[in-house]
Coordinates of C-alpha atoms in Angstrom, one line a residue:
V153 CA -1.6 -50.1 -1.9
I154 CA -2.8 -53.7 -1.4
V155 CA -1.2 -56.4 -3.6
G156 CA -3.1 -59.6 -4.3
V157 CA -2.5 -62.7 -6.3
M158 CA -5.6 -64.7 -7.3
G159 CA -6.4 -67.7 -9.3
C160 CA -5.1 -71.3 -9.9
M161 CA -1.4 -70.3 -9.6
A162 CA -2.1 -68.7 -6.2
E163 CA -3.8 -71.9 -5.1
R164 CA -1.0 -74.1 -6.2
V165 CA 2.0 -72.2 -4.7
G166 CA 0.3 -71.6 -1.3
E167 CA 1.7 -69.7 1.7
D168 CA 5.3 -70.6 0.9
F169 CA 5.1 -68.2 -2.1
Q170 CA 3.8 -65.5 0.2
R171 CA 6.6 -65.9 2.7
K172 CA 9.1 -65.6 -0.2
H173 CA 7.4 -62.5 -1.5
P174 CA 6.4 -60.4 1.5
E175 CA 5.1 -57.6 -0.7
I176 CA 2.0 -59.8 -1.5
D177 CA -0.8 -59.0 0.9
M178 CA -3.4 -61.5 -0.3
L179 CA -3.1 -64.9 -1.9
V180 CA -6.5 -66.2 -3.0
G181 CA -7.5 -69.4 -4.8
P182 CA -10.5 -69.6 -7.2
S183 CA -12.9 -71.1 -4.7
E184 CA -12.3 -68.2 -2.3
I185 CA -12.8 -65.2 -4.6
D186 CA -16.1 -64.4 -3.0
K187 CA -14.2 -63.5 0.2
V188 CA -11.9 -60.9 -1.4
V189 CA -14.2 -57.9 -0.8
N190 CA -14.5 -58.7 2.9
L191 CA -10.7 -59.0 3.1
L192 CA -10.2 -55.6 1.5
N193 CA -12.7 -54.0 3.7
H194 CA -11.3 -55.4 7.0
K195 CA -7.6 -55.7 6.2
D196 CA -5.6 -54.6 9.3
G197 CA -2.1 -54.9 7.9
Q198 CA -1.9 -58.7 8.3
H199 CA -1.3 -61.0 5.4
A200 CA -4.2 -63.1 4.3
A201 CA -3.9 -66.5 2.6
L202 CA -7.0 -68.3 1.2
S203 CA -5.3 -71.0 -0.9
N204 CA -6.7 -73.9 1.0
H205 CA -7.1 -76.4 -1.8
R206 CA -5.4 -79.2 0.2
D207 CA -8.1 -78.9 2.8
R208 CA -10.8 -78.8 0.1
R209 CA -9.7 -81.9 -1.6
V210 CA -10.2 -84.1 1.4
K211 CA -13.8 -82.9 1.9
Q212 CA -16.7 -85.1 0.8
A213 CA -17.9 -84.3 -2.7
E214 CA -21.4 -83.5 -1.4
E215 CA -19.9 -80.8 1.0
R216 CA -17.8 -79.3 -1.8
A217 CA -20.9 -79.2 -4.1
I218 CA -22.9 -77.4 -1.4
E219 CA -20.0 -74.8 -1.1
L220 CA -20.0 -74.3 -4.9
D221 CA -23.7 -73.7 -5.0
A222 CA -23.5 -71.3 -2.1
F223 CA -20.7 -69.4 -3.7
D224 CA -22.5 -68.9 -6.9
R225 CA -25.8 -68.0 -5.2
G226 CA -23.9 -65.3 -3.3
R227 CA -23.1 -63.6 -6.6
L228 CA -26.7 -63.1 -7.6
V229 CA -27.6 -60.0 -5.5
G230 CA -27.3 -56.8 -7.5
E231 CA -24.7 -58.1 -9.9
Y232 CA -26.7 -58.9 -13.0
T233 CA -28.5 -55.6 -13.5
T234 CA -26.8 -54.5 -16.7
G235 CA -25.1 -56.2 -19.6
A236 CA -26.4 -58.5 -22.4
Q237 CA -24.1 -61.4 -21.7
A238 CA -23.7 -63.5 -18.6
Y239 CA -22.3 -66.8 -17.5
I240 CA -23.4 -69.5 -15.0
R241 CA -20.8 -71.8 -13.6
I242 CA -22.2 -75.3 -13.3
T243 CA -19.2 -77.3 -12.4
R244 CA -15.8 -76.8 -10.8
G245 CA -12.7 -78.9 -10.9
C246 CA -11.6 -81.7 -13.2
N247 CA -11.0 -85.5 -13.0
K248 CA -9.1 -86.0 -16.2
F249 CA -5.5 -85.5 -15.1
C250 CA -4.1 -84.7 -18.6
A251 CA -0.4 -85.0 -18.3
F252 CA 0.2 -81.2 -19.0
C253 CA -2.5 -79.7 -16.9
V254 CA -2.4 -78.3 -13.3
V255 CA -6.2 -77.8 -12.9
P256 CA -7.0 -81.0 -11.1
F257 CA -4.3 -80.1 -8.5
T258 CA -5.5 -76.6 -8.0
R259 CA -9.3 -76.8 -8.3
G260 CA -9.8 -80.4 -7.1
E261 CA -12.1 -83.1 -8.4
E262 CA -15.2 -82.3 -10.3
V263 CA -18.2 -81.1 -8.4
H264 CA -21.5 -80.2 -10.0
R265 CA -24.1 -77.7 -8.9
S266 CA -27.7 -78.7 -8.5
P267 CA -30.0 -78.2 -11.5
E268 CA -32.3 -76.3 -9.2
G269 CA -29.6 -73.8 -8.3
I270 CA -28.6 -73.4 -12.0
V271 CA -32.1 -72.9 -13.2
A272 CA -32.8 -70.3 -10.4
E273 CA -29.7 -68.3 -11.4
A274 CA -30.8 -68.5 -15.1
K275 CA -34.2 -67.1 -14.2
K276 CA -32.7 -64.2 -12.3
L277 CA -30.5 -63.4 -15.3
Q278 CA -33.6 -63.5 -17.6
D279 CA -35.4 -61.1 -15.2
A280 CA -32.4 -58.8 -15.5
G281 CA -32.8 -58.7 -19.3
V282 CA -29.7 -60.8 -20.3
K283 CA -29.7 -61.8 -24.0
E284 CA -27.2 -64.6 -23.8
I285 CA -26.2 -67.0 -21.1
T286 CA -23.2 -69.3 -21.2
L287 CA -22.9 -72.3 -19.0
L288 CA -19.3 -72.8 -17.9
G289 CA -17.3 -75.8 -16.8
Q290 CA -13.8 -77.2 -17.3
T291 CA -15.3 -80.4 -18.8
I292 CA -18.9 -79.4 -19.0
N293 CA -20.3 -82.3 -20.9
H294 CA -19.4 -84.5 -17.9
Y295 CA -21.9 -82.7 -15.8
T296 CA -24.2 -85.0 -13.7
H297 CA -26.2 -84.4 -10.6
G298 CA -28.3 -87.3 -9.3
S299 CA -30.3 -88.5 -12.2
T300 CA -29.8 -85.3 -14.2
S301 CA -27.5 -85.6 -17.2
F302 CA -25.9 -82.7 -19.1
A303 CA -28.4 -83.2 -22.0
E304 CA -31.3 -83.0 -19.5
L305 CA -29.8 -79.9 -17.9
L306 CA -29.6 -78.2 -21.2
R307 CA -33.3 -78.9 -21.9
R308 CA -34.3 -77.8 -18.4
V309 CA -32.4 -74.5 -18.5
H310 CA -33.6 -73.8 -22.1
D311 CA -37.2 -74.3 -21.2
A312 CA -37.0 -72.3 -18.0
I313 CA -35.8 -69.1 -19.7
P314 CA -38.0 -68.6 -22.8
D315 CA -37.2 -64.9 -22.9
V316 CA -33.4 -65.4 -23.3
P317 CA -32.6 -65.5 -27.0
R318 CA -29.3 -67.3 -26.7
L319 CA -27.9 -70.2 -24.7
R320 CA -24.4 -71.7 -25.1
F321 CA -21.9 -73.6 -23.1
L322 CA -18.1 -74.3 -22.9
T323 CA -15.7 -76.0 -22.5
S324 CA -16.4 -79.6 -23.8
Y325 CA -14.2 -82.6 -23.4
P326 CA -14.0 -84.9 -26.5
R327 CA -14.4 -88.1 -24.6
D328 CA -17.9 -89.3 -23.7
F329 CA -19.7 -86.6 -25.7
S330 CA -22.9 -88.5 -26.2
D331 CA -25.5 -88.4 -29.0
D332 CA -28.2 -87.2 -26.5
M333 CA -26.2 -84.1 -25.9
L334 CA -25.9 -83.4 -29.6
D335 CA -29.6 -84.1 -30.0
A336 CA -30.4 -81.6 -27.3
M337 CA -28.3 -79.0 -29.1
A338 CA -30.1 -79.7 -32.4
D339 CA -33.6 -79.7 -30.8
L340 CA -33.4 -76.5 -28.7
D341 CA -34.1 -73.6 -31.0
R342 CA -32.3 -71.0 -28.8
M343 CA -29.2 -73.1 -28.3
C344 CA -26.3 -71.6 -30.2
P345 CA -24.7 -73.8 -32.9
F346 CA -21.3 -73.6 -31.3
L347 CA -18.8 -76.0 -29.6
H348 CA -15.5 -75.3 -28.0
I349 CA -13.9 -78.7 -27.9
P350 CA -10.1 -78.8 -27.6
A351 CA -8.2 -81.4 -29.6
Q352 CA -4.7 -80.6 -28.3
S353 CA -3.0 -82.8 -30.9
G354 CA -3.6 -84.7 -34.2
S355 CA -1.2 -87.5 -33.3
N356 CA -2.4 -90.6 -31.5
R357 CA 0.9 -91.2 -29.8
I358 CA 1.0 -87.7 -28.4
L359 CA -2.6 -87.8 -27.4
K360 CA -1.8 -91.0 -25.4
K361 CA 1.3 -89.4 -23.9
M362 CA -1.0 -86.4 -22.9
N363 CA -3.4 -88.9 -21.3
R364 CA -6.3 -87.4 -23.2
G365 CA -8.3 -90.6 -23.3
Y366 CA -9.4 -90.4 -27.0
T367 CA -7.8 -90.9 -30.4
R368 CA -7.7 -88.8 -33.5
E369 CA -10.3 -91.1 -35.1
S370 CA -12.7 -90.8 -32.2
Y371 CA -12.4 -87.0 -32.1
L372 CA -13.1 -86.8 -35.8
D373 CA -16.1 -89.2 -35.4
L374 CA -17.5 -86.8 -32.8
I375 CA -17.1 -83.9 -35.2
R376 CA -18.9 -85.9 -37.9
R377 CA -21.8 -86.8 -35.6
A378 CA -22.1 -83.2 -34.4
R379 CA -22.2 -81.7 -37.9
A380 CA -24.7 -84.4 -39.1
R381 CA -27.1 -83.1 -36.5
I382 CA -26.2 -79.4 -36.6
P383 CA -25.1 -78.5 -40.2
N384 CA -24.2 -74.9 -39.4
L385 CA -22.2 -75.9 -36.3
S386 CA -19.2 -73.7 -35.5
I387 CA -16.2 -75.4 -33.8
V388 CA -13.4 -73.8 -31.8
G389 CA -10.4 -75.9 -30.7
D390 CA -7.2 -75.7 -28.7
M391 CA -3.9 -77.2 -29.8
I392 CA -0.6 -77.6 -28.1
V393 CA 2.6 -77.6 -30.2
G394 CA 6.0 -78.7 -29.0
F395 CA 4.8 -81.3 -26.5
P396 CA 7.8 -83.4 -25.4
T397 CA 9.1 -85.7 -28.1
E398 CA 6.7 -84.3 -30.7
T399 CA 8.2 -85.0 -34.1
D400 CA 7.9 -83.0 -37.3
D401 CA 5.6 -85.7 -38.7
E402 CA 3.4 -85.6 -35.6
F403 CA 3.1 -81.8 -35.9
Q404 CA 2.0 -82.2 -39.5
Q405 CA -0.7 -84.6 -38.3
S406 CA -2.0 -81.8 -36.1
L407 CA -2.1 -79.5 -39.2
T408 CA -4.0 -82.1 -41.2
L409 CA -6.5 -82.4 -38.3
L410 CA -7.2 -78.7 -38.7
D411 CA -8.0 -79.4 -42.4
E412 CA -10.4 -82.2 -41.6
V413 CA -12.2 -80.5 -38.7
K414 CA -12.4 -77.0 -40.4
F415 CA -12.3 -75.2 -37.1
K416 CA -13.8 -71.7 -37.0
Q417 CA -10.8 -70.8 -34.8
V418 CA -8.0 -72.5 -32.9
Y419 CA -6.1 -71.3 -29.9
V420 CA -2.6 -72.5 -30.2
F421 CA -0.3 -72.9 -27.2
K422 CA 3.4 -73.6 -27.0
Y423 CA 4.0 -76.4 -24.5
S424 CA 5.6 -75.3 -21.2
P425 CA 5.9 -77.7 -18.2
R426 CA 3.7 -77.0 -15.1
P427 CA 5.1 -78.0 -11.7
G428 CA 3.4 -81.0 -10.2
T429 CA 1.9 -82.3 -13.4
V430 CA 2.8 -85.8 -14.8
S431 CA 4.5 -84.3 -17.9
G432 CA 6.4 -81.8 -15.7
K433 CA 7.9 -84.6 -13.7
R434 CA 8.2 -87.2 -16.3
D435 CA 9.1 -85.6 -19.6
P436 CA 12.2 -83.5 -20.4
D437 CA 11.2 -80.3 -22.2
D438 CA 13.2 -81.4 -25.2
I439 CA 11.7 -79.3 -28.0
P440 CA 13.8 -76.1 -28.5
D441 CA 11.8 -72.9 -27.9
Q442 CA 12.6 -71.7 -31.5
I443 CA 11.0 -74.8 -32.9
K444 CA 8.0 -74.3 -30.7
K445 CA 7.7 -70.8 -31.9
E446 CA 8.0 -71.9 -35.6
R447 CA 5.3 -74.5 -35.1
N448 CA 3.1 -72.1 -33.3
N449 CA 3.3 -69.5 -36.1
M450 CA 2.9 -72.1 -38.8
M451 CA -0.3 -73.5 -37.2
L452 CA -1.7 -70.0 -36.8
R453 CA -1.1 -69.2 -40.5
H454 CA -2.5 -72.6 -41.5
Q455 CA -5.7 -71.9 -39.5
Q456 CA -6.1 -68.4 -40.9
N457 CA -6.7 -69.8 -44.3
I458 CA -9.3 -72.2 -43.0
S459 CA -11.0 -69.4 -41.0
L460 CA -11.0 -67.1 -44.0
A461 CA -12.7 -69.7 -46.2
Q462 CA -15.4 -70.1 -43.5
H463 CA -16.0 -66.4 -43.3
E464 CA -16.1 -66.0 -47.1
A465 CA -19.0 -68.5 -47.1
L466 CA -21.0 -66.0 -44.9
V467 CA -20.8 -63.1 -47.3
G468 CA -24.2 -62.1 -48.7
H469 CA -26.1 -63.8 -45.8
T470 CA -27.9 -61.9 -43.0
Y471 CA -27.6 -62.9 -39.4
D472 CA -29.1 -61.7 -36.1
V473 CA -26.0 -60.5 -34.2
L474 CA -25.6 -59.6 -30.5
V475 CA -23.8 -56.3 -30.3
E476 CA -21.1 -56.4 -27.6
R477 CA -19.1 -53.2 -27.7
V478 CA -17.5 -50.5 -29.8
A479 CA -14.9 -52.2 -32.1
K480 CA -11.4 -51.7 -30.9
N481 CA -9.7 -50.9 -34.2
S482 CA -12.5 -49.5 -36.3
G483 CA -12.8 -52.5 -38.6
K484 CA -9.2 -53.7 -38.5
E485 CA -8.4 -57.2 -37.3
H486 CA -9.0 -56.8 -33.6
L487 CA -9.3 -60.2 -31.9
D488 CA -7.0 -60.6 -28.9
Q489 CA -5.6 -64.1 -29.2
S490 CA -4.6 -64.0 -25.5
A491 CA -8.2 -63.5 -24.4
P492 CA -10.5 -66.2 -25.8
Y493 CA -14.2 -65.1 -25.7
P494 CA -13.6 -61.4 -24.7
G495 CA -16.5 -60.0 -22.8
L496 CA -17.9 -63.4 -21.9
V497 CA -18.0 -62.8 -18.2
Q498 CA -18.2 -59.0 -18.1
I499 CA -21.7 -58.9 -16.6
G500 CA -21.8 -55.2 -16.1
G501 CA -18.9 -54.3 -18.5
L502 CA -20.6 -54.5 -21.8
G503 CA -22.1 -51.1 -21.4
K504 CA -25.6 -50.0 -20.9
A505 CA -27.8 -49.1 -23.9
T506 CA -27.6 -45.4 -24.2
S507 CA -29.9 -42.9 -25.9
K508 CA -26.9 -41.2 -27.5
K509 CA -27.0 -41.4 -31.3
S510 CA -23.5 -41.6 -32.6
T511 CA -22.4 -43.7 -35.5
V512 CA -19.4 -45.9 -34.6
K513 CA -17.9 -49.2 -35.5
L514 CA -19.5 -51.9 -33.4
S515 CA -18.4 -55.4 -32.7
A516 CA -21.0 -58.2 -32.6
R517 CA -21.3 -62.0 -32.8
T518 CA -23.5 -64.3 -34.7
P519 CA -25.1 -67.3 -32.9
A520 CA -22.3 -69.4 -34.3
D521 CA -19.8 -67.0 -32.6
H522 CA -18.5 -65.3 -35.8
I523 CA -17.3 -61.7 -35.2
V524 CA -19.1 -59.0 -37.2
I525 CA -17.9 -55.4 -37.5
F526 CA -20.5 -52.9 -38.7
E527 CA -21.4 -49.2 -38.4
G528 CA -24.2 -48.4 -36.0
D529 CA -25.3 -46.4 -33.0
E530 CA -23.9 -46.9 -29.6
S531 CA -27.5 -47.5 -28.5
D532 CA -27.3 -50.9 -30.3
I533 CA -24.9 -52.2 -27.7
G534 CA -26.6 -55.0 -25.8
S535 CA -29.2 -55.5 -28.5
I536 CA -29.7 -58.2 -31.2
V537 CA -29.9 -56.6 -34.7
P538 CA -29.9 -57.9 -38.3
V539 CA -26.6 -57.5 -40.2
Q540 CA -25.8 -58.5 -43.7
I541 CA -22.2 -59.8 -44.1
T542 CA -20.3 -57.9 -46.9
E543 CA -16.6 -58.7 -46.3
A544 CA -14.6 -61.6 -44.9
R545 CA -11.2 -61.6 -43.1
A546 CA -9.5 -64.4 -41.2
L547 CA -10.5 -63.3 -37.8
S548 CA -13.7 -61.4 -38.4
T549 CA -16.2 -60.2 -40.9
S550 CA -17.8 -56.8 -41.8
G551 CA -21.4 -56.1 -42.6
I552 CA -24.2 -53.6 -43.0
R553 CA -26.9 -53.0 -40.4
L554 CA -30.3 -53.6 -41.9

């Protein structure tokens, strides 16, 4: 048995963690995941540590961007041969240094892939028959490469892959989300009307303490500008409850933000300090865990009513949905809150279309990311089919295949 620890935490704790836990054979940071297979094939009983973010951070941005592009090009060969959904990472790292977040310390500063490399990958995915491509980045709307802005990149990718029915992106940062980006979303006919744009709090004092760089008012202004251009826009948010010193009134301000935005869905997180972050060093974790749990559950219940109202408005309408998989619970509420966007990066894991004709409950998504459960054939998996919405629930809808 070979035991490995991978991801941001592995990158942060470094080799000291491996020395304290000798049962761990491999410690691999996000930027070194492409080397895992080689390590497994040639492991000779020696420990391997590839958590070298300290070295990476001192490199020139251009060198790190070349590494990023090379890493993503290395994934192209033979990997995208099945599956309807795929992703393209266009940026790595973050420059925002939010008080609660460890990402800038583990993934380093933002680096951006070349538009040529991104377009080349998108074309390969198109050739493999992918139906939906998601562009990925920690703060994706801050993408820039030379003279190419994020809005220009969206237009360029969209025009390069006319046979891919759907294009989307995540995650966006509320600050500096320009009108030209919104115009691109509105103009491009295969761009999904969907934004994942975390708010984190509805209190200006807490937002400032988090070092988020925007106010409640500027966040709501962005939402208004977006919906004015894209009337059917679906918005998903992230919220943190129990941030140090958050009062009951400030928590209520977060609840009213949900009412004003009318999110499709919100992922709610109880604050917990991360070693090395500003908040972890500066702020006593002074909100009792019981209060965090109560606020977490209260916010989830509050959002459920908002989500239900949105889904009820879909009833009677017909949408072209991308079929992802057999539904987990045969029509019951099935969304795993711990796994946002399930299946997003499962390039080969969505299942090949099969000639087997068996009626099952299938799970699909509308262009606006609403989940639809309906009865159909397993051969529908990976296809885009018309479904009329007949029933609404808080986390999903049900429909009839037309």
